[in-house]
Short mmCIF file of C-alpha atoms and ligand atoms in Angstrom, two decimals:
data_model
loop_
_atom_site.label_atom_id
_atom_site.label_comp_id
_atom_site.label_asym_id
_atom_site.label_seq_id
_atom_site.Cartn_x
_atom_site.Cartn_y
_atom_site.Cartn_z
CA UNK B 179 7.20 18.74 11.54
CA UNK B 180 9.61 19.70 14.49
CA UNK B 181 11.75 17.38 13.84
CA UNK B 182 12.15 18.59 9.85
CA UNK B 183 11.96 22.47 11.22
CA UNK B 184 15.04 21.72 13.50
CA UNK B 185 16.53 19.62 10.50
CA UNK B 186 16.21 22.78 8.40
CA UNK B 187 17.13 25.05 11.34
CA UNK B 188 20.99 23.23 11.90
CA UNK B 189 21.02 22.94 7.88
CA UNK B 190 20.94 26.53 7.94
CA UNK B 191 23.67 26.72 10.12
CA UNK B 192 26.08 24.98 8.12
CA UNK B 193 25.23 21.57 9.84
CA UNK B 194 25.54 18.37 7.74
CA UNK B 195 22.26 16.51 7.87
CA UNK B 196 21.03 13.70 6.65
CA UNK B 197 17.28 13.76 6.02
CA UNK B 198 15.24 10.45 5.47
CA UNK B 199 11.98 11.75 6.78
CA UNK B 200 10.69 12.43 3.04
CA UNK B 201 8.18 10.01 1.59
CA UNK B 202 9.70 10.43 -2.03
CA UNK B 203 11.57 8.30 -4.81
CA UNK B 204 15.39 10.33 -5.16
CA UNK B 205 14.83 9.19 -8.90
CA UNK B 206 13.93 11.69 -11.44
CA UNK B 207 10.53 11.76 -13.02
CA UNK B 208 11.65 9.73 -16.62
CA UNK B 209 12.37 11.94 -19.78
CA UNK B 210 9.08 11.31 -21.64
CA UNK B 211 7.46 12.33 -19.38
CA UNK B 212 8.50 15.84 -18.54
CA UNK B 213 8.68 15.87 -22.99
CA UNK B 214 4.53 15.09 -23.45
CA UNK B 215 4.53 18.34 -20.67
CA UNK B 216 6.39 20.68 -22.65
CA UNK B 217 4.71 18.88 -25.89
CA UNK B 218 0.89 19.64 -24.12
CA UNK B 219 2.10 22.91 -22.88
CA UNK B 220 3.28 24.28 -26.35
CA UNK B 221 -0.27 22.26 -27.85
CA UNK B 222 -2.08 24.95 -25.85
CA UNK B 223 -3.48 22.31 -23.33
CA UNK B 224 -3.58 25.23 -20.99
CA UNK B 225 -7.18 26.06 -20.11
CA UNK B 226 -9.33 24.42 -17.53
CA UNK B 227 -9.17 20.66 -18.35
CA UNK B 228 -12.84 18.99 -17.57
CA UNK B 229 -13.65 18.89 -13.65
CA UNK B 230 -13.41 14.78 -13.21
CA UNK B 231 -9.86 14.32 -15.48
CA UNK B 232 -9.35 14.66 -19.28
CA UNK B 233 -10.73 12.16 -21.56
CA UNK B 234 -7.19 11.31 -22.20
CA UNK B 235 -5.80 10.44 -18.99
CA UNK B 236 -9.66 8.56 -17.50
CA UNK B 237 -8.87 6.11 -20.86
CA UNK B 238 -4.78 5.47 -19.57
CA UNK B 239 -5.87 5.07 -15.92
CA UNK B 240 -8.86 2.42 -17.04
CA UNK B 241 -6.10 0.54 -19.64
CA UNK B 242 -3.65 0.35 -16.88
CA UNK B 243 -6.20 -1.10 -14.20
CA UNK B 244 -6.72 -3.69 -16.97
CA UNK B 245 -3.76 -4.30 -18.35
CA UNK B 246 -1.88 -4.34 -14.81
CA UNK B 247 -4.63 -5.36 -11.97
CA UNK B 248 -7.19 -6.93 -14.28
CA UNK B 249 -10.01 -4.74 -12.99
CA UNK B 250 -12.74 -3.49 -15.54
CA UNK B 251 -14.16 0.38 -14.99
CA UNK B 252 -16.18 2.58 -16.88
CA UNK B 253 -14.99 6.40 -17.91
CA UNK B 254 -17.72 7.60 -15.06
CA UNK B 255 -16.12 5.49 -12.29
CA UNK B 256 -12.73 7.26 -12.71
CA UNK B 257 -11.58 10.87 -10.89
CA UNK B 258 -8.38 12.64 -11.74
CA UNK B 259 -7.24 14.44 -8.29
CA UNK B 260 -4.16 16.54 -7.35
CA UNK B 261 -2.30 13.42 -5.82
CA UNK B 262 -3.91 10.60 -4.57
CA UNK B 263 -4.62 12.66 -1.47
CA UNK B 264 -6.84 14.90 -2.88
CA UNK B 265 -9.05 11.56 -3.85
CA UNK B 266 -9.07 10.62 -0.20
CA UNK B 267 -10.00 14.00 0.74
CA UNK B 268 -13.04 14.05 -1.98
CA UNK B 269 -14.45 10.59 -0.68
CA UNK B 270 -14.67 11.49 2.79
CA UNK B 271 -15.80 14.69 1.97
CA UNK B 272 -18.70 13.26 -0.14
CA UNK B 273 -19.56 10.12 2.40
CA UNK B 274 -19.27 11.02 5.80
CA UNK B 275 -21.74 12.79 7.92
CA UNK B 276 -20.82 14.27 11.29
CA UNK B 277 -20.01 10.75 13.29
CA UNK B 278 -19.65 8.57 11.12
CA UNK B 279 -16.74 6.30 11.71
CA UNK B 280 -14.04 5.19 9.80
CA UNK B 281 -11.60 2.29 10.61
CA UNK B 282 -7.79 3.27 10.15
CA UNK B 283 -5.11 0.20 10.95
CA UNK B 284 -1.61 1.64 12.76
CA UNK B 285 0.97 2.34 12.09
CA UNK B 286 -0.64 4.83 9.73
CA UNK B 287 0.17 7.45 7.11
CA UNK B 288 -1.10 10.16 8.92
CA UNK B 289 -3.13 11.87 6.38
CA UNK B 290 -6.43 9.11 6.77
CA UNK B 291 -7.29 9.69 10.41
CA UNK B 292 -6.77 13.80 9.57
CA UNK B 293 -8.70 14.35 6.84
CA UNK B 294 -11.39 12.18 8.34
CA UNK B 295 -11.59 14.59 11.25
CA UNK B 296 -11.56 17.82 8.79
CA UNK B 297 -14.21 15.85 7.30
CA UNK B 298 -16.36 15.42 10.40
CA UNK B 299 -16.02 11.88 10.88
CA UNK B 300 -14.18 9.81 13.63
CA UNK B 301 -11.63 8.10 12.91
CA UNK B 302 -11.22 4.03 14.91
CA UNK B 303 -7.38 3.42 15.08
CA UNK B 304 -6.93 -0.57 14.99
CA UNK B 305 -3.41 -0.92 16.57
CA UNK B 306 -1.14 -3.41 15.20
CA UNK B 307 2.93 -4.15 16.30
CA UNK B 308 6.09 -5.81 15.31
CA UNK B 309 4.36 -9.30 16.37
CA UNK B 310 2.02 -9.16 14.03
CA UNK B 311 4.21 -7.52 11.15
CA UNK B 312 2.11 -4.45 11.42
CA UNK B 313 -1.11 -6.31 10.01
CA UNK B 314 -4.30 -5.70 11.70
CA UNK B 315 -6.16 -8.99 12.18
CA UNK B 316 -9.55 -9.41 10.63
CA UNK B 317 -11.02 -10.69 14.08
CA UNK B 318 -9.92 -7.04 15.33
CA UNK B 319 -11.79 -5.14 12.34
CA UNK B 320 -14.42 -7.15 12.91
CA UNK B 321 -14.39 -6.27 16.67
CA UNK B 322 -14.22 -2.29 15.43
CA UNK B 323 -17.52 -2.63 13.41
CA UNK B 324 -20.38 -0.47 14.57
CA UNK B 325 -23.27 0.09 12.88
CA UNK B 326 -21.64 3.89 11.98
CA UNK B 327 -18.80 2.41 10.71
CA UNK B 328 -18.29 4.12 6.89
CA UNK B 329 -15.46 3.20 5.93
CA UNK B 330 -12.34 0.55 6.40
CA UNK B 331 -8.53 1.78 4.82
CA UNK B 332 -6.33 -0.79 4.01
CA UNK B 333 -2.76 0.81 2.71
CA UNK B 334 -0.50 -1.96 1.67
CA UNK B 335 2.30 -1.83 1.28
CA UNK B 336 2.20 0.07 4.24
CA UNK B 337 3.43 3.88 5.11
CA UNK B 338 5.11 3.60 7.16
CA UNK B 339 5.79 0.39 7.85
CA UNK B 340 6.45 -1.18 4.28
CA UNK B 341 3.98 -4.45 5.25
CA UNK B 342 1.56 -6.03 2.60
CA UNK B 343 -1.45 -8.62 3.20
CA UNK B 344 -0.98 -11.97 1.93
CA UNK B 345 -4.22 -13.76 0.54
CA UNK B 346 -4.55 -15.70 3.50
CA UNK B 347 -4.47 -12.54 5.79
CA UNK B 348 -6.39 -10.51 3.25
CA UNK B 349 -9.20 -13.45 2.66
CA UNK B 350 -10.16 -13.00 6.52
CA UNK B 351 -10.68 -9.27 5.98
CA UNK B 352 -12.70 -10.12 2.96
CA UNK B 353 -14.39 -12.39 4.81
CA UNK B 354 -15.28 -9.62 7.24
CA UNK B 355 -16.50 -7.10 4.55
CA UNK B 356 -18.71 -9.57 3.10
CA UNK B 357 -20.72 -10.10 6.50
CA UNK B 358 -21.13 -6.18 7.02
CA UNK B 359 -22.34 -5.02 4.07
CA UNK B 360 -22.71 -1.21 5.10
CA UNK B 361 -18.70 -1.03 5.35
CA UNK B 362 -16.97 0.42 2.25
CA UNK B 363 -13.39 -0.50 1.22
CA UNK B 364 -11.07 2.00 0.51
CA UNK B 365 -7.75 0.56 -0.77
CA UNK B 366 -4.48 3.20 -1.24
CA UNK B 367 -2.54 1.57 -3.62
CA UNK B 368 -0.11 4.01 -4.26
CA UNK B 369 3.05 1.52 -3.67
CA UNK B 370 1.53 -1.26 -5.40
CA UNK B 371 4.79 -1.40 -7.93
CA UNK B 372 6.95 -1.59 -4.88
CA UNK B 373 6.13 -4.98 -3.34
CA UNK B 374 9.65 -7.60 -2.75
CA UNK B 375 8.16 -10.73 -2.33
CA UNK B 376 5.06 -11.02 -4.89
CA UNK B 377 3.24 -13.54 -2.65
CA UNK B 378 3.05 -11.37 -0.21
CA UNK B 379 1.03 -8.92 -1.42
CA UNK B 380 -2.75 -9.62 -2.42
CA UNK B 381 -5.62 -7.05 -3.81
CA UNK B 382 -9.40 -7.27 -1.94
CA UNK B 383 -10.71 -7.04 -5.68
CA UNK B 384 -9.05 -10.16 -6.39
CA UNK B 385 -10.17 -11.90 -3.70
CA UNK B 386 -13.45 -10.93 -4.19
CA UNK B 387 -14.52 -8.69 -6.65
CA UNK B 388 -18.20 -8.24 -6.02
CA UNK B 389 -16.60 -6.04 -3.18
CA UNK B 390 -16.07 -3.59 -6.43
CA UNK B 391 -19.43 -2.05 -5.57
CA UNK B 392 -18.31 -0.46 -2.58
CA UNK B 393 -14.26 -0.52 -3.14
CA UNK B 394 -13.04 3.13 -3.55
CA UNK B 395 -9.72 2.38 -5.52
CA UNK B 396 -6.83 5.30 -4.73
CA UNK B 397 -3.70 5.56 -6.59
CA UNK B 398 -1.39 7.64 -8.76
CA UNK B 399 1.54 8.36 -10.12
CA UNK B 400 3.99 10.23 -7.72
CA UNK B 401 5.24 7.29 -6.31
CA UNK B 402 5.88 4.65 -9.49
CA UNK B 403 6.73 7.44 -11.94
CA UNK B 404 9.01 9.43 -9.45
CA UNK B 405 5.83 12.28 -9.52
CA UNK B 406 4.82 13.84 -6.05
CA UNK B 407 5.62 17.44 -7.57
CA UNK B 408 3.49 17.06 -10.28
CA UNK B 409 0.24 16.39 -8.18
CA UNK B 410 -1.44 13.87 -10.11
CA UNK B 411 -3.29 10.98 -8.59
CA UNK B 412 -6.83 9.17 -9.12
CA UNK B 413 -9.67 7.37 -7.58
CA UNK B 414 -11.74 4.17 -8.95
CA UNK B 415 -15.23 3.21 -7.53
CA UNK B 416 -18.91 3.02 -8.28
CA UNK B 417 -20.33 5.85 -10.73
CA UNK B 418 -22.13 7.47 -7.65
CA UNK B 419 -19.64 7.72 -5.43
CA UNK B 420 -17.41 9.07 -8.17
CA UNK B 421 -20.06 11.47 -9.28
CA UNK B 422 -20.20 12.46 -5.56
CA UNK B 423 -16.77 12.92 -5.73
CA UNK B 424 -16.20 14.93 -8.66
CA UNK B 425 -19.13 17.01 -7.20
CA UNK B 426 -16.61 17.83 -4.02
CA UNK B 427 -13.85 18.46 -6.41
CA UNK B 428 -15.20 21.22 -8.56
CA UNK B 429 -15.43 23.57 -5.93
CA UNK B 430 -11.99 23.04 -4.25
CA UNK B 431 -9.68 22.97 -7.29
CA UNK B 432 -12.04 22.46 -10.16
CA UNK B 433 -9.93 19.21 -11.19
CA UNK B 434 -5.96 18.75 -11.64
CA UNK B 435 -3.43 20.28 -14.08
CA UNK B 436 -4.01 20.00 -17.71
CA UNK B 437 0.12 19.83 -17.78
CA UNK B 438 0.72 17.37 -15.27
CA UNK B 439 -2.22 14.77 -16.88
CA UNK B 440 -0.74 15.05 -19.69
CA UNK B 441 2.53 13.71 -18.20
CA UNK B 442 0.50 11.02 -16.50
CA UNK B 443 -1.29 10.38 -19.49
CA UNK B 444 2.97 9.79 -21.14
CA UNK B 445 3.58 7.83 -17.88
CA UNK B 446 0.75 5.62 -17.84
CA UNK B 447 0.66 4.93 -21.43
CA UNK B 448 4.82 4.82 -21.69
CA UNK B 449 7.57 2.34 -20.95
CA UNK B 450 7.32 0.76 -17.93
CA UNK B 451 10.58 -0.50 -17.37
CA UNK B 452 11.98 1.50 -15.20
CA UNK B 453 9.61 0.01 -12.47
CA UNK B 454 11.37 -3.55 -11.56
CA UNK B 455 14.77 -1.29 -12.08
CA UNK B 456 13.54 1.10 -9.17
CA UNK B 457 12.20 -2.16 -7.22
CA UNK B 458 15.48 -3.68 -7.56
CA UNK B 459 17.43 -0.76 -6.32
CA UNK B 460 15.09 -0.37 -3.17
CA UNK B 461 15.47 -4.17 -2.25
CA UNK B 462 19.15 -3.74 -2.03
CA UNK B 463 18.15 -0.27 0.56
CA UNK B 464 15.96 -2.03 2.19
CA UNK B 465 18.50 -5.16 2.51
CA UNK B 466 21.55 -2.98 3.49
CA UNK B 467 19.36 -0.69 6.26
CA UNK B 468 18.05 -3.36 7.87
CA UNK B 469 20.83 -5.31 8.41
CA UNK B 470 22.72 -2.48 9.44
CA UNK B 471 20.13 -1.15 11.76
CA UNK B 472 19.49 -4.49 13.34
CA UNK B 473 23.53 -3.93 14.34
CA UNK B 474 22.29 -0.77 16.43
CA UNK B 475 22.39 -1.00 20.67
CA UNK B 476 18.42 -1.06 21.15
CA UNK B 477 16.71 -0.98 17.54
CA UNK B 478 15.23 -3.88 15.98
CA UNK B 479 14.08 -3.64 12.28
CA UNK B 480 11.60 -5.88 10.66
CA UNK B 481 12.52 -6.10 6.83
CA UNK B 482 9.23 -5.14 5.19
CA UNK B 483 8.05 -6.89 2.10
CA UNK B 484 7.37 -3.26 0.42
CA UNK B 485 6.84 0.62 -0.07
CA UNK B 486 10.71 2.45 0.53
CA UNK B 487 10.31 3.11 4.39
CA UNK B 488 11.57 0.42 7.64
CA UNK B 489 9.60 1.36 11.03
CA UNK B 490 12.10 0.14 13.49
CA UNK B 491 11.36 -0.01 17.04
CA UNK B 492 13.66 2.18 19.36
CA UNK B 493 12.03 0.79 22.43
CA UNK B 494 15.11 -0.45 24.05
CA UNK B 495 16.49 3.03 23.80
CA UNK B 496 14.42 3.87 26.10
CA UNK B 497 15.58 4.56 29.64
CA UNK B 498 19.29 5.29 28.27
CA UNK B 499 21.40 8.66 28.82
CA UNK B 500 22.58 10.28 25.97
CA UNK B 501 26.25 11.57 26.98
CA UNK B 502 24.68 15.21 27.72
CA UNK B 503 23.10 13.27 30.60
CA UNK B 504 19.52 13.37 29.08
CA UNK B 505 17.37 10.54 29.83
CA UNK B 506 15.52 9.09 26.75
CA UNK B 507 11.82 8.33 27.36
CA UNK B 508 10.02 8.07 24.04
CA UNK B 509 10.32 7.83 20.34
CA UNK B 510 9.96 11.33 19.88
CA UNK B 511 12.99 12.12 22.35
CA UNK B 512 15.07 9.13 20.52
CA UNK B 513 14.38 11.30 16.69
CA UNK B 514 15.47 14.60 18.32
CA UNK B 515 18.77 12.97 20.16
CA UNK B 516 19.41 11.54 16.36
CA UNK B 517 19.01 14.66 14.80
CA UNK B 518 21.02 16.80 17.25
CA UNK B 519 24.08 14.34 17.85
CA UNK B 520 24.65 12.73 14.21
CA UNK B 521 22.64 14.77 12.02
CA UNK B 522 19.81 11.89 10.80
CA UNK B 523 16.35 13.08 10.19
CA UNK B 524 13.76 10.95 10.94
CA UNK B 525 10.37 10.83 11.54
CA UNK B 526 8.86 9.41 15.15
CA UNK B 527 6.23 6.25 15.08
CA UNK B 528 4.19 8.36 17.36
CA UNK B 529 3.17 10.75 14.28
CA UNK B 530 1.75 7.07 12.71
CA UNK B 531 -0.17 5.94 15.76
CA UNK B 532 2.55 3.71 17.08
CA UNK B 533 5.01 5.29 19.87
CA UNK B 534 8.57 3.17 20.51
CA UNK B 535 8.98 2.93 16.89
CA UNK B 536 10.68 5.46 13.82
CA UNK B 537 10.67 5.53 10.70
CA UNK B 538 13.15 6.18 7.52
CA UNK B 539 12.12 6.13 3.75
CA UNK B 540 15.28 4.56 2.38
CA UNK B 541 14.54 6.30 -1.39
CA UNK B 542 18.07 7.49 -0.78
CA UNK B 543 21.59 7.05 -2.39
CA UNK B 544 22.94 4.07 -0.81
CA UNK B 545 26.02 5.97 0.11
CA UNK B 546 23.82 8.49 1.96
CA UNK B 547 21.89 5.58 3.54
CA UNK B 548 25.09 3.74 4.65
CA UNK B 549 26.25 7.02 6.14
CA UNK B 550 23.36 7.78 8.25
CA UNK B 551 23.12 4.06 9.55
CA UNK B 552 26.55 4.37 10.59
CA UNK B 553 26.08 7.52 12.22
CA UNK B 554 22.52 5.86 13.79
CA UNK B 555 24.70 3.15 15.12
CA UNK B 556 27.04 5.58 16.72
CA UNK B 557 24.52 6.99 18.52
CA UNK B 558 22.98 3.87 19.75
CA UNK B 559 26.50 2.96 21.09
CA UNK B 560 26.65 6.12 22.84
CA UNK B 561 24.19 5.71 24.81
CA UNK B 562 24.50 4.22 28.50
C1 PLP S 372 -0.01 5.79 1.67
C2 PLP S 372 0.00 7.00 0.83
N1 PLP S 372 -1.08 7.28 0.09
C3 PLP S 372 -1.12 8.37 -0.69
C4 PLP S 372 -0.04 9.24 -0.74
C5 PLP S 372 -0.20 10.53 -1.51
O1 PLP S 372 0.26 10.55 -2.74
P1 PLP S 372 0.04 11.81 -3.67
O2 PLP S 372 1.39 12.39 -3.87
O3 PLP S 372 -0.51 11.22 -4.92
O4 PLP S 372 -0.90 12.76 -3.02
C6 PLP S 372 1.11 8.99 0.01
C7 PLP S 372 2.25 9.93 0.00
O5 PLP S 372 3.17 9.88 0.78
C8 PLP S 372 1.14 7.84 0.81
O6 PLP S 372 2.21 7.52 1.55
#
């Protein structure tokens, strides 16, 4: 947040910035989309739609975990949310009591170990590093088990560090689940669509799918439809958990825009085509910012086999003067000495649970991406 406020702060003064801090496709949601709005709009779709998600959209979410995942669920086992983190928000609300412990791997997308805490629980970071390709090891969830252990998150592909599980890395994890039986799955697979190398990416379900009894599912459309404004995201899992769910839901927001499930109803439902187009266009980011931050004094860059963000490590930056004479110690200190000498926005590993590192969403123009590299580079080379 202090980095963006500065960001803002020098846009305001005429600075030129360039911000990759936001977790966001640059594409524009698709046509048909933003028509079946205006269409439900102008059909008077305007009053409260039912608490747990139309009748509409519940069908398109359980046809496209068929048609796409191969998973089976009922109309009761599906919640509508305002973005997929609303549905986190709802099953931690409804599941944890004061203590209980959740298990969130690092790097991680902030929002998990937050909302746990709002929701009185405690959240066990599982550290993971470059070595490892940011995957936690099963042997170290297993290690993290206690007997208050609720819940385990698995995001993959990763925010922020774009990694997926194989099914040889996933199959251990399984393997872990299945021996402690009181440990729920919950598996955000909002950047599902945005995996590079198919092999490496594998679903728990798959794996096993008995785990289905006690997966919580999380997913939506802001990310594969180009959507985050329009707030619409969902949750699959047992009926009771759901009903538990939806319980928490009607008294915070009463359920999610009739207009905007409409559009997801128009985006599930609607050509999909676009998706390997956007995949193919972040591939050739990902390609181009890698290699050219792997050319910067003191960064090394894994290239990640999905999601649109890189998590570098800035650890050899560390130590160096910047030419006002300031010594760099940290991640955080590396982001603000970016953002005040070449203008790049970015957002420090520290804010994910892993200090030394950065990271940059690359669901920019390529020009814009090639610019700030450049300018990244320049700083690097300016340091002594
Ligand atoms: C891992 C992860 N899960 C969920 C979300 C939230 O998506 P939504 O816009 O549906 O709330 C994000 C958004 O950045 C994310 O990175």
């Amino acid at each position: 947040m202090r980095i963006q406020e500065r960001a803002n702060e020098l846009r305001a003064q005429g600075v030129d910035i360039i911000g990759l801090g936001t977790g966001e496709p640059d594409f524009d949601t698709p046509e048909h989309i933003k028509d079946a709005a205006h269409a439900a709009a102008r059909a008077g779709l305007t009053k409260y739609p039912p608490t747990a998600g139309t009748g509409e959209l519940k069908c398109a979410i359980r046809e496209k975990l068929a048609r796409e995942n191969g998973f089976d669920y009922a109309a009761d086992e599906i919640i509508v949310s305002s973005g997929a983190k609303q549905v986190l928000f709802n099953a931690f609300m409804a599941t944890l009591n004061p203590g209980d412990e959740v298990i969130v791997p690092a790097p991680y997308w902030g929002v998990y170990k937050d909302i746990v805490r709002i929701c009185g629980g405690v959240p066990k970071v599982l550290l993971s590093g470059a070595d490892s390709g940011f995957r936690v090891s099963a042997a170290a969830i297993e290690e993290a088990i206690t007997p208050r252990t609720r819940w385990l998150v698995l995001n993959a592909p990763s925010n922020p560090s774009g990694a997926a599980y194989g099914a040889a890395d996933l199959g251990g994890i399984v393997g872990v689940l299945d021996r402690h039986r009181h440990v729920w799955l919950l598996s955000d697979d909002i950047y599902e669509h945005i995996v590079y190398e198919p092999g490496a990416y594998a679903h728990a379900l798959d794996l096993n799918p008995d785990l289905g009894g006690r997966t919580l599912l999380v997913n939506g459309v802001s990310k594969a439809y180009a959507m985050t404004g329009w707030r619409i995201g969902y949750g699959a899992g047992p009926a009771a958990l759901i009903g538990a769910m939806v319980a928490v839901q009607g008294h915070i927001t009463s359920g999610a825009s009739s207009i905007g499930q409409a559009a997801a109803v128009a985006a599930l439902n609607g050509p999909q085509d676009h998706i390997p187009e956007w995949r193919d266009a972040f591939r050739r980011r990902r390609d181009r910012v890698v290699s050219l931050l792997n050319q910067a004094e003191g960064i090394e860059c894994l290239s990640p086999e999905g999601a649109f963000y890189v998590f570098p490590s800035c650890a050899g930056t560390n130590g160096k003067k910047t030419p006002d004479g300031k010594v760099l110690s940290s991640d955080v200190d590396f982001c603000q000495y970016l953002l005040d000498a070449v203008g790049v926005a970015t957002v420090p590993g520290s804010d994910f649970g892993v200090g030394d590192h950065f990271r940059i969403s690359y669901a920019y123009a390529q020009a814009s991406l090639h610019e700030a590299c450049t300018r990244i580079m320049r700083a690097c080379g300016a340091l002594s």
